[in-house]
Short mmCIF file of C-alpha atoms and ligand atoms in Angstrom, two decimals:
data_model
loop_
_atom_site.label_atom_id
_atom_site.label_comp_id
_atom_site.label_asym_id
_atom_site.label_seq_id
_atom_site.Cartn_x
_atom_site.Cartn_y
_atom_site.Cartn_z
CA UNK A 1 34.08 -57.17 5.83
CA UNK A 2 37.01 -57.42 3.39
CA UNK A 3 38.57 -60.83 2.74
CA UNK A 4 42.07 -61.07 4.24
CA UNK A 5 45.06 -62.82 2.63
CA UNK A 6 44.35 -65.71 4.96
CA UNK A 7 40.69 -65.95 3.85
CA UNK A 8 41.90 -66.01 0.29
CA UNK A 9 44.50 -68.72 0.94
CA UNK A 10 41.84 -70.77 2.75
CA UNK A 11 39.49 -70.41 -0.19
CA UNK A 12 42.23 -71.50 -2.64
CA UNK A 13 42.84 -74.52 -0.42
CA UNK A 14 39.12 -75.31 -0.24
CA UNK A 15 38.87 -75.32 -4.02
CA UNK A 16 41.56 -78.01 -4.12
CA UNK A 17 39.45 -80.07 -1.70
CA UNK A 18 36.20 -79.83 -3.68
CA UNK A 19 34.85 -83.34 -4.16
CA UNK A 20 32.55 -82.49 -7.06
CA UNK A 21 33.54 -80.81 -10.31
CA UNK A 22 31.91 -77.33 -10.09
CA UNK A 23 31.59 -77.17 -13.91
CA UNK A 24 33.47 -75.25 -16.59
CA UNK A 25 31.83 -71.87 -16.01
CA UNK A 26 32.66 -71.97 -12.32
CA UNK A 27 36.23 -73.10 -13.01
CA UNK A 28 36.74 -70.26 -15.49
CA UNK A 29 35.39 -67.78 -13.00
CA UNK A 30 37.67 -69.12 -10.25
CA UNK A 31 40.64 -68.95 -12.59
CA UNK A 32 39.87 -65.36 -13.63
CA UNK A 33 39.30 -64.12 -10.09
CA UNK A 34 42.44 -65.88 -8.86
CA UNK A 35 44.58 -64.27 -11.57
CA UNK A 36 43.01 -60.85 -10.98
CA UNK A 37 43.51 -61.15 -7.21
CA UNK A 38 47.14 -62.25 -7.49
CA UNK A 39 48.40 -60.49 -10.65
CA UNK A 40 45.89 -57.71 -11.34
CA UNK A 41 44.33 -56.95 -14.76
CA UNK A 42 45.20 -59.28 -17.65
CA UNK A 43 48.07 -57.91 -19.74
CA UNK A 44 49.32 -61.08 -21.41
CA UNK A 45 48.76 -61.68 -25.15
CA UNK A 46 45.66 -63.58 -26.25
CA UNK A 47 46.52 -67.29 -26.84
CA UNK A 48 46.59 -68.63 -30.39
CA UNK A 49 43.34 -69.43 -32.16
CA UNK A 50 43.41 -73.23 -31.63
CA UNK A 51 44.22 -72.98 -27.93
CA UNK A 52 40.53 -73.05 -26.97
CA UNK A 53 41.03 -73.50 -23.26
CA UNK A 54 43.76 -70.86 -23.10
CA UNK A 55 41.54 -68.39 -24.95
CA UNK A 56 38.53 -69.11 -22.73
CA UNK A 57 40.68 -68.47 -19.66
CA UNK A 58 42.15 -65.31 -21.20
CA UNK A 59 38.63 -64.05 -22.06
CA UNK A 60 37.39 -64.71 -18.53
CA UNK A 61 40.36 -62.89 -16.98
CA UNK A 62 40.17 -59.97 -19.43
CA UNK A 63 36.43 -59.58 -18.77
CA UNK A 64 37.27 -58.53 -15.21
CA UNK A 65 38.73 -55.31 -16.62
CA UNK A 66 40.30 -53.11 -13.96
CA UNK A 67 38.52 -54.77 -11.02
CA UNK A 68 40.77 -54.02 -8.02
CA UNK A 69 42.82 -56.93 -6.60
CA UNK A 70 41.07 -56.64 -3.22
CA UNK A 71 37.64 -56.88 -4.84
CA UNK A 72 38.72 -59.90 -6.89
CA UNK A 73 40.05 -61.53 -3.71
CA UNK A 74 36.75 -60.88 -1.94
CA UNK A 75 34.74 -62.17 -4.91
CA UNK A 76 36.87 -65.30 -5.04
CA UNK A 77 36.27 -66.01 -1.34
CA UNK A 78 32.53 -65.35 -1.70
CA UNK A 79 32.26 -67.48 -4.80
CA UNK A 80 34.00 -70.42 -3.12
CA UNK A 81 31.57 -70.09 -0.19
CA UNK A 82 28.65 -70.14 -2.60
CA UNK A 83 29.98 -73.31 -4.27
CA UNK A 84 29.99 -75.14 -0.98
CA UNK A 85 27.73 -73.42 1.59
CA UNK A 86 29.40 -75.40 4.37
CA UNK A 87 32.76 -73.78 3.54
CA UNK A 88 32.63 -70.45 5.35
CA UNK A 89 35.50 -67.96 5.38
CA UNK A 90 37.58 -67.64 8.53
CA UNK A 91 36.79 -63.93 8.81
CA UNK A 92 33.17 -64.73 9.70
CA UNK A 93 30.22 -63.22 7.87
CA UNK A 94 30.61 -62.31 4.21
CA UNK A 95 28.58 -59.65 2.40
CA UNK A 96 24.96 -60.39 3.06
CA UNK A 97 23.97 -59.39 -0.47
CA UNK A 98 25.66 -62.49 -1.81
CA UNK A 99 23.27 -64.73 0.01
CA UNK A 100 20.31 -63.90 -2.18
CA UNK A 101 21.95 -62.53 -5.31
CA UNK A 102 22.04 -64.96 -8.21
CA UNK A 103 25.47 -65.64 -9.65
CA UNK A 104 26.28 -62.66 -11.83
CA UNK A 105 29.52 -61.33 -13.25
CA UNK A 106 27.97 -58.23 -14.75
CA UNK A 107 26.69 -56.96 -11.42
CA UNK A 108 29.25 -57.49 -8.67
CA UNK A 109 28.30 -57.01 -5.03
CA UNK A 110 30.96 -56.56 -2.38
CA UNK A 111 31.10 -55.34 1.18
CA UNK A 112 33.67 -53.09 2.78
CA UNK A 113 33.77 -51.03 6.01
CA UNK A 114 29.97 -51.34 6.54
CA UNK A 115 29.37 -50.29 2.94
CA UNK A 116 27.77 -52.55 0.33
CA UNK A 117 29.06 -51.78 -3.15
CA UNK A 118 27.12 -52.69 -6.29
CA UNK A 119 29.43 -52.46 -9.32
CA UNK A 120 28.29 -52.54 -12.93
CA UNK A 121 30.91 -54.78 -14.45
CA UNK A 122 30.65 -54.85 -18.26
CA UNK A 123 33.48 -52.48 -19.10
CA UNK A 124 33.85 -53.77 -22.67
CA UNK A 125 30.23 -52.66 -23.31
CA UNK A 126 30.54 -49.43 -21.33
CA UNK A 127 28.49 -51.07 -18.56
CA UNK A 128 25.34 -51.10 -20.69
CA UNK A 129 22.54 -52.63 -18.62
CA UNK A 130 21.16 -55.93 -19.96
CA UNK A 131 17.73 -57.33 -19.20
CA UNK A 132 19.32 -59.76 -16.72
CA UNK A 133 21.24 -56.92 -15.04
CA UNK A 134 18.01 -55.00 -14.31
CA UNK A 135 16.82 -58.08 -12.44
CA UNK A 136 20.17 -58.64 -10.70
CA UNK A 137 20.35 -55.00 -9.57
CA UNK A 138 16.80 -55.20 -8.22
CA UNK A 139 17.77 -58.30 -6.24
CA UNK A 140 21.03 -56.75 -5.10
CA UNK A 141 19.20 -53.68 -3.77
CA UNK A 142 16.66 -55.87 -1.98
CA UNK A 143 19.49 -57.85 -0.37
CA UNK A 144 21.44 -54.69 0.54
CA UNK A 145 18.35 -53.21 2.17
CA UNK A 146 18.41 -56.13 4.61
CA UNK A 147 22.15 -56.67 5.14
CA UNK A 148 24.14 -55.16 7.97
CA UNK A 149 25.72 -52.41 5.91
CA UNK A 150 25.17 -48.75 6.72
CA UNK A 151 25.43 -47.22 3.25
CA UNK A 152 25.01 -48.70 -0.23
CA UNK A 153 27.14 -47.49 -3.11
CA UNK A 154 26.62 -47.84 -6.84
CA UNK A 155 29.48 -47.51 -9.30
CA UNK A 156 30.87 -48.71 -12.65
CA UNK A 157 33.99 -50.64 -13.56
CA UNK A 158 36.20 -49.13 -16.27
CA UNK A 159 36.05 -45.73 -17.94
CA UNK A 160 32.24 -45.48 -18.10
CA UNK A 161 29.75 -45.34 -15.25
CA UNK A 162 27.14 -46.79 -17.62
CA UNK A 163 25.94 -46.28 -21.18
CA UNK A 164 22.39 -46.97 -19.98
CA UNK A 165 19.99 -49.49 -21.39
CA UNK A 166 21.67 -52.16 -23.51
CA UNK A 167 20.16 -51.43 -26.89
CA UNK A 168 20.18 -55.12 -27.79
CA UNK A 169 17.72 -55.86 -24.98
CA UNK A 170 14.89 -55.96 -27.45
CA UNK A 171 16.56 -57.94 -30.19
CA UNK A 172 17.78 -61.02 -28.35
CA UNK A 173 14.64 -62.22 -26.57
CA UNK A 174 11.91 -64.62 -27.64
CA UNK A 175 8.09 -64.26 -27.67
CA UNK A 176 5.81 -61.71 -29.30
CA UNK A 177 6.79 -58.03 -29.33
CA UNK A 178 3.78 -57.10 -27.17
CA UNK A 179 4.70 -59.72 -24.60
CA UNK A 180 8.37 -58.70 -24.59
CA UNK A 181 7.55 -55.01 -24.11
CA UNK A 182 5.02 -55.78 -21.37
CA UNK A 183 7.64 -57.87 -19.53
CA UNK A 184 10.25 -55.17 -20.04
CA UNK A 185 7.94 -52.48 -18.67
CA UNK A 186 7.32 -54.61 -15.59
CA UNK A 187 11.03 -55.31 -15.12
CA UNK A 188 11.78 -51.61 -15.45
CA UNK A 189 9.03 -50.72 -13.01
CA UNK A 190 10.37 -53.19 -10.41
CA UNK A 191 13.90 -51.90 -10.99
CA UNK A 192 12.93 -48.27 -10.37
CA UNK A 193 10.67 -49.24 -7.44
CA UNK A 194 13.68 -50.81 -5.73
CA UNK A 195 15.43 -47.40 -5.82
CA UNK A 196 12.30 -45.55 -4.62
CA UNK A 197 11.87 -47.95 -1.69
CA UNK A 198 15.53 -48.36 -0.77
CA UNK A 199 15.58 -47.70 2.98
CA UNK A 200 19.24 -46.73 3.63
CA UNK A 201 21.48 -43.98 2.29
CA UNK A 202 22.24 -44.73 -1.36
CA UNK A 203 25.27 -43.09 -2.95
CA UNK A 204 26.41 -43.10 -6.60
CA UNK A 205 30.11 -42.88 -7.44
CA UNK A 206 29.92 -41.72 -11.05
CA UNK A 207 33.36 -42.70 -12.31
CA UNK A 208 32.81 -41.69 -15.96
CA UNK A 209 30.11 -40.86 -18.52
CA UNK A 210 26.54 -41.82 -17.66
CA UNK A 211 23.77 -42.23 -20.22
CA UNK A 212 20.00 -42.78 -20.17
CA UNK A 213 18.61 -44.70 -17.25
CA UNK A 214 21.98 -44.56 -15.47
CA UNK A 215 21.41 -40.78 -15.26
CA UNK A 216 17.69 -40.65 -14.55
CA UNK A 217 17.72 -42.86 -11.44
CA UNK A 218 20.36 -40.57 -9.92
CA UNK A 219 17.44 -38.34 -8.90
CA UNK A 220 16.50 -41.14 -6.46
CA UNK A 221 19.96 -41.32 -4.79
CA UNK A 222 20.84 -39.54 -1.55
CA UNK A 223 24.26 -38.39 -2.75
CA UNK A 224 25.99 -38.41 -6.13
CA UNK A 225 29.77 -38.01 -6.22
CA UNK A 226 31.25 -37.59 -9.69
CA UNK A 227 34.64 -37.65 -11.33
CA UNK A 228 35.29 -34.53 -13.37
CA UNK A 229 35.41 -36.88 -16.39
CA UNK A 230 31.76 -37.83 -15.90
CA UNK A 231 29.10 -36.51 -18.25
CA UNK A 232 25.33 -36.85 -18.00
CA UNK A 233 23.33 -37.52 -21.12
CA UNK A 234 19.68 -38.51 -21.62
CA UNK A 235 19.21 -38.71 -25.41
CA UNK A 236 15.62 -39.96 -25.17
CA UNK A 237 14.05 -38.00 -28.00
CA UNK A 238 16.75 -39.00 -30.48
CA UNK A 239 16.08 -42.64 -29.53
CA UNK A 240 12.34 -42.14 -30.02
CA UNK A 241 11.65 -42.81 -26.34
CA UNK A 242 10.63 -40.89 -23.22
CA UNK A 243 12.12 -40.30 -19.74
CA UNK A 244 12.06 -42.99 -17.02
CA UNK A 245 13.56 -43.51 -13.57
CA UNK A 246 11.05 -40.95 -12.19
CA UNK A 247 13.11 -38.21 -13.87
CA UNK A 248 10.00 -36.56 -15.34
CA UNK A 249 9.19 -35.70 -11.71
CA UNK A 250 12.58 -35.57 -9.91
CA UNK A 251 14.55 -33.56 -12.51
CA UNK A 252 12.20 -30.53 -12.65
CA UNK A 253 12.15 -30.60 -8.83
CA UNK A 254 15.95 -30.79 -8.60
CA UNK A 255 17.00 -28.39 -11.37
CA UNK A 256 13.86 -26.51 -12.37
CA UNK A 257 11.64 -27.22 -15.40
CA UNK A 258 13.75 -25.38 -17.97
CA UNK A 259 17.01 -27.22 -17.26
CA UNK A 260 15.12 -30.51 -16.91
CA UNK A 261 13.54 -30.03 -20.34
CA UNK A 262 16.93 -29.23 -21.87
CA UNK A 263 18.21 -32.61 -20.69
CA UNK A 264 15.15 -34.84 -20.92
CA UNK A 265 13.47 -33.48 -24.06
CA UNK A 266 16.30 -31.90 -26.05
CA UNK A 267 18.97 -34.40 -24.97
CA UNK A 268 21.61 -31.85 -23.91
CA UNK A 269 24.69 -33.58 -22.50
CA UNK A 270 26.03 -31.83 -19.41
CA UNK A 271 29.38 -32.01 -17.62
CA UNK A 272 29.85 -33.09 -14.02
CA UNK A 273 30.35 -29.47 -12.96
CA UNK A 274 27.15 -28.40 -14.72
CA UNK A 275 25.28 -31.31 -13.11
CA UNK A 276 26.64 -30.18 -9.73
CA UNK A 277 25.56 -26.57 -10.32
CA UNK A 278 22.09 -27.88 -11.23
CA UNK A 279 21.81 -29.99 -8.06
CA UNK A 280 21.89 -33.45 -9.66
CA UNK A 281 25.44 -34.07 -8.41
CA UNK A 282 26.50 -33.53 -4.81
CA UNK A 283 30.22 -32.92 -5.42
CA UNK A 284 32.78 -33.27 -8.19
CA UNK A 285 36.34 -34.55 -7.64
CA UNK A 286 39.36 -34.47 -9.96
CA UNK A 287 39.47 -37.83 -11.73
CA UNK A 288 42.90 -38.82 -10.41
CA UNK A 289 41.87 -38.41 -6.77
CA UNK A 290 38.20 -39.30 -7.23
CA UNK A 291 38.29 -42.82 -5.74
CA UNK A 292 40.49 -41.80 -2.82
CA UNK A 293 38.51 -38.71 -1.89
CA UNK A 294 35.08 -40.22 -2.40
CA UNK A 295 35.97 -43.34 -0.41
CA UNK A 296 37.45 -41.29 2.45
CA UNK A 297 34.16 -39.42 2.59
CA UNK A 298 32.05 -42.58 2.48
CA UNK A 299 34.12 -44.42 5.07
CA UNK A 300 33.68 -41.49 7.46
CA UNK A 301 29.91 -41.26 6.79
CA UNK A 302 29.49 -45.01 7.29
CA UNK A 303 30.63 -44.57 10.92
CA UNK A 304 27.49 -42.55 11.73
CA UNK A 305 24.84 -44.37 13.77
CA UNK A 306 23.05 -46.48 11.13
CA UNK A 307 19.54 -46.25 12.56
CA UNK A 308 19.60 -42.45 12.68
CA UNK A 309 20.73 -42.30 9.03
CA UNK A 310 18.08 -44.80 7.98
CA UNK A 311 15.27 -42.99 9.80
CA UNK A 312 16.53 -39.64 8.49
CA UNK A 313 16.44 -40.95 4.93
CA UNK A 314 12.94 -42.31 5.41
CA UNK A 315 11.74 -38.91 6.62
CA UNK A 316 13.20 -37.23 3.57
CA UNK A 317 11.63 -39.78 1.25
CA UNK A 318 8.35 -40.86 2.83
CA UNK A 319 6.14 -37.90 1.89
CA UNK A 320 6.93 -38.13 -1.82
CA UNK A 321 6.93 -41.91 -2.06
CA UNK A 322 3.42 -42.48 -3.36
CA UNK A 323 3.93 -39.82 -6.00
CA UNK A 324 7.18 -41.47 -7.09
CA UNK A 325 5.46 -44.84 -7.49
CA UNK A 326 2.69 -43.25 -9.53
CA UNK A 327 5.24 -41.44 -11.74
CA UNK A 328 7.17 -44.66 -12.25
CA UNK A 329 4.02 -46.54 -13.29
CA UNK A 330 3.05 -43.84 -15.78
CA UNK A 331 6.56 -43.52 -17.27
CA UNK A 332 6.69 -47.31 -17.81
CA UNK A 333 3.23 -47.32 -19.43
CA UNK A 334 4.24 -44.59 -21.87
CA UNK A 335 7.58 -46.25 -22.64
CA UNK A 336 5.90 -49.54 -23.43
CA UNK A 337 4.06 -47.72 -26.23
CA UNK A 338 7.17 -45.86 -27.39
CA UNK A 339 9.21 -49.06 -27.80
CA UNK A 340 6.75 -50.13 -30.51
CA UNK A 341 7.05 -46.83 -32.37
CA UNK A 342 8.79 -46.46 -35.71
CA UNK A 343 10.95 -43.67 -34.25
CA UNK A 344 12.34 -46.00 -31.60
CA UNK A 345 12.82 -49.04 -33.86
CA UNK A 346 14.70 -46.89 -36.42
CA UNK A 347 16.95 -45.33 -33.76
CA UNK A 348 18.03 -48.73 -32.42
CA UNK A 349 18.68 -50.06 -35.92
CA UNK A 350 20.79 -47.00 -36.65
CA UNK A 351 22.92 -47.59 -33.54
CA UNK A 352 23.63 -51.20 -34.45
CA UNK A 353 24.41 -50.33 -38.05
CA UNK A 354 27.23 -48.28 -36.46
CA UNK A 355 25.95 -45.04 -37.93
CA UNK A 356 24.33 -43.60 -34.89
CA UNK A 357 26.51 -43.14 -31.84
CA UNK A 358 25.64 -40.43 -29.37
C1 LIG B 1 14.06 -53.60 -19.26
C2 LIG B 1 14.27 -52.52 -20.26
C3 LIG B 1 14.42 -51.18 -19.61
C4 LIG B 1 14.70 -50.08 -20.59
C5 LIG B 1 14.97 -48.77 -19.91
C6 LIG B 1 15.31 -47.69 -20.87
C7 LIG B 1 16.35 -46.90 -20.71
C8 LIG B 1 16.68 -45.82 -21.70
C9 LIG B 1 18.14 -45.57 -21.87
O1 LIG B 1 18.99 -45.95 -21.09
S1 LIG B 1 18.52 -44.68 -23.25
C10 LIG B 1 20.27 -44.77 -23.40
C11 LIG B 1 20.69 -45.92 -24.23
N1 LIG B 1 22.13 -45.85 -24.49
C12 LIG B 1 22.65 -45.35 -25.61
O2 LIG B 1 21.96 -44.90 -26.51
C13 LIG B 1 24.15 -45.41 -25.70
C14 LIG B 1 24.57 -46.12 -26.96
N2 LIG B 1 26.03 -46.17 -27.01
C15 LIG B 1 26.77 -45.21 -27.64
O3 LIG B 1 26.27 -44.27 -28.18
C16 LIG B 1 28.25 -45.39 -27.59
O4 LIG B 1 28.52 -46.76 -27.44
C17 LIG B 1 28.92 -44.60 -26.43
C18 LIG B 1 28.84 -43.10 -26.74
C19 LIG B 1 28.25 -44.90 -25.10
C20 LIG B 1 30.42 -45.00 -26.32
O5 LIG B 1 31.04 -44.81 -27.58
P1 LIG B 1 32.55 -45.34 -27.78
O6 LIG B 1 32.92 -45.04 -29.20
O7 LIG B 1 33.41 -44.83 -26.70
O8 LIG B 1 32.46 -46.92 -27.54
P2 LIG B 1 31.73 -48.01 -28.45
O9 LIG B 1 30.49 -47.45 -29.09
O10 LIG B 1 32.72 -48.64 -29.36
O11 LIG B 1 31.24 -49.05 -27.34
C21 LIG B 1 31.98 -50.20 -26.97
C22 LIG B 1 31.09 -51.41 -27.13
O12 LIG B 1 29.99 -51.27 -26.24
C23 LIG B 1 28.75 -51.38 -26.96
N3 LIG B 1 27.78 -50.52 -26.32
C24 LIG B 1 27.98 -49.34 -25.72
N4 LIG B 1 26.84 -48.85 -25.21
C25 LIG B 1 25.88 -49.76 -25.52
C26 LIG B 1 24.49 -49.83 -25.26
N5 LIG B 1 23.84 -48.86 -24.57
N6 LIG B 1 23.81 -50.89 -25.70
C27 LIG B 1 24.43 -51.90 -26.36
N7 LIG B 1 25.77 -51.89 -26.64
C28 LIG B 1 26.47 -50.83 -26.21
C29 LIG B 1 29.11 -50.91 -28.36
O13 LIG B 1 28.18 -51.40 -29.29
C30 LIG B 1 30.48 -51.52 -28.53
O14 LIG B 1 30.30 -52.90 -28.77
P3 LIG B 1 31.26 -53.67 -29.82
O15 LIG B 1 32.64 -53.55 -29.23
O16 LIG B 1 30.74 -55.06 -29.84
O17 LIG B 1 31.11 -52.94 -31.13
#
C-alpha cells in the first residue's frame, strides 16, 4: 500500500498534535523525510559552520540521497505511525515489515503493489553493509516473510547496489578480537540463513556495481534484474578472505566451476551482460529504462496467485536447503579464521590508508 497525499497530510497534522517531544533524532528524521517528500533531493547549499541546527538538518536531508518522493512520503507516514502507535494512517494497513523492524535509516523497508522493497540506503558509502545493517536486513527479511506481500525486492539507493561488507566493521567495535569475530560469524550466518529460508519469491534489482557479499547472496535469489551499469566483483583473495553467502556451492552450480573460480578465487570483475550469460543475472536492462522496465515486470508478476508462487519457490529450494545451511556454516567457520589472518588485516589497513581501492 502506497501512502496517498491525504495520508501524508494527515501524518503532518498528527506530528503537530504530538503531546510529547519525540527527541532530536526523530525530529531530524521527520524534517528530512518531509523535505524529500515535498521538494525531492537536497540541492541547497550547506549552511555556514556555526549554524549547527541548520547543518544537522541539511545533513539529515542530504543523507536521503535520491530516495524517490513517494518513498519518502511513505516513510514519513510509517515513521509517524511508529512514533504514536495509536495514530494509524487513513489508508489502512501500512507495510507489515515496519512492525518488527527496528528504526533504521540505512535499511529502508517500503511496500508497494503487494511488493515489499528492502533498500540499502547509505549512498555516500556506496551502500556498504555495516554490522547493524546485517541485523536489520535479517529482521526485515523475517518480517517480509510474514507480511501480506507477494514478492520481496532488494535494491540499493544511489549509483551503487552495494560495495559489500563495510570494511570498518572490525575496527569500530569493542571486546576481544576472538569475541568480535565469533559474533560476526554468527551474525553473518544468521544473515545468510535468512536468505536460504526466505519463503517467497525474492528479486534483486541491481541498480549499479555490486561487490563482495552483495554479489554472493545473489545465488540465493529467485530472479536478478540488473542495470547495464552493474558490475559483479568478489575480490576475496585480494582481501585475504574467502567466499561466503553460499557462493562456494551456488556459483559452481550456476556458472560451472571454471567461471566460479575466476570470480571467487581470482577476483575477476564481470559486467552485467557477462553475469547474465553465466546465469547469475536473469535479465539486463539499459540503465535509463531499468527502473521502469524492471518495475513493470515485477508489478505484473506480483499479480500471480501468491500461494502458488510461494509453494513453487519452496519446491525449487527445499531439496537443497540442508546443503545450503551446511555450506553457510562451513563458510562462516573458515571466514572467522581468515579475519584473524595477517593477509586480511593488511588488506583492510591498505583500504583505509586510501592506497587500496578495488
Ligand atoms: C558481520 C560481518 C560479515 C562480513 C561478511 C564479509 C563480506 C565480504 C565482502 O563483502 S568483501 C567486499 C568488501 N568491499 C570492498 O572491498 C569495497 C571497498 N571499496 C572500494 O574499493 C571503493 O570504495 C569502491 C570501488 C567500492 C568505490 O570507489 P569510489 O572511488 O567510487 O568511491 P569511494 O572509495 O570514494 O567511496 C565513497 C565512500 O564510501 C566508503 N566506502 C565504500 N565502500 C566501502 C566499504 N566496503 N567499506 C567501508 N567504506 C566504504 C569510502 O571509504 C568512501 O568514504 P569517505 O567518503 O569517507 O572517504
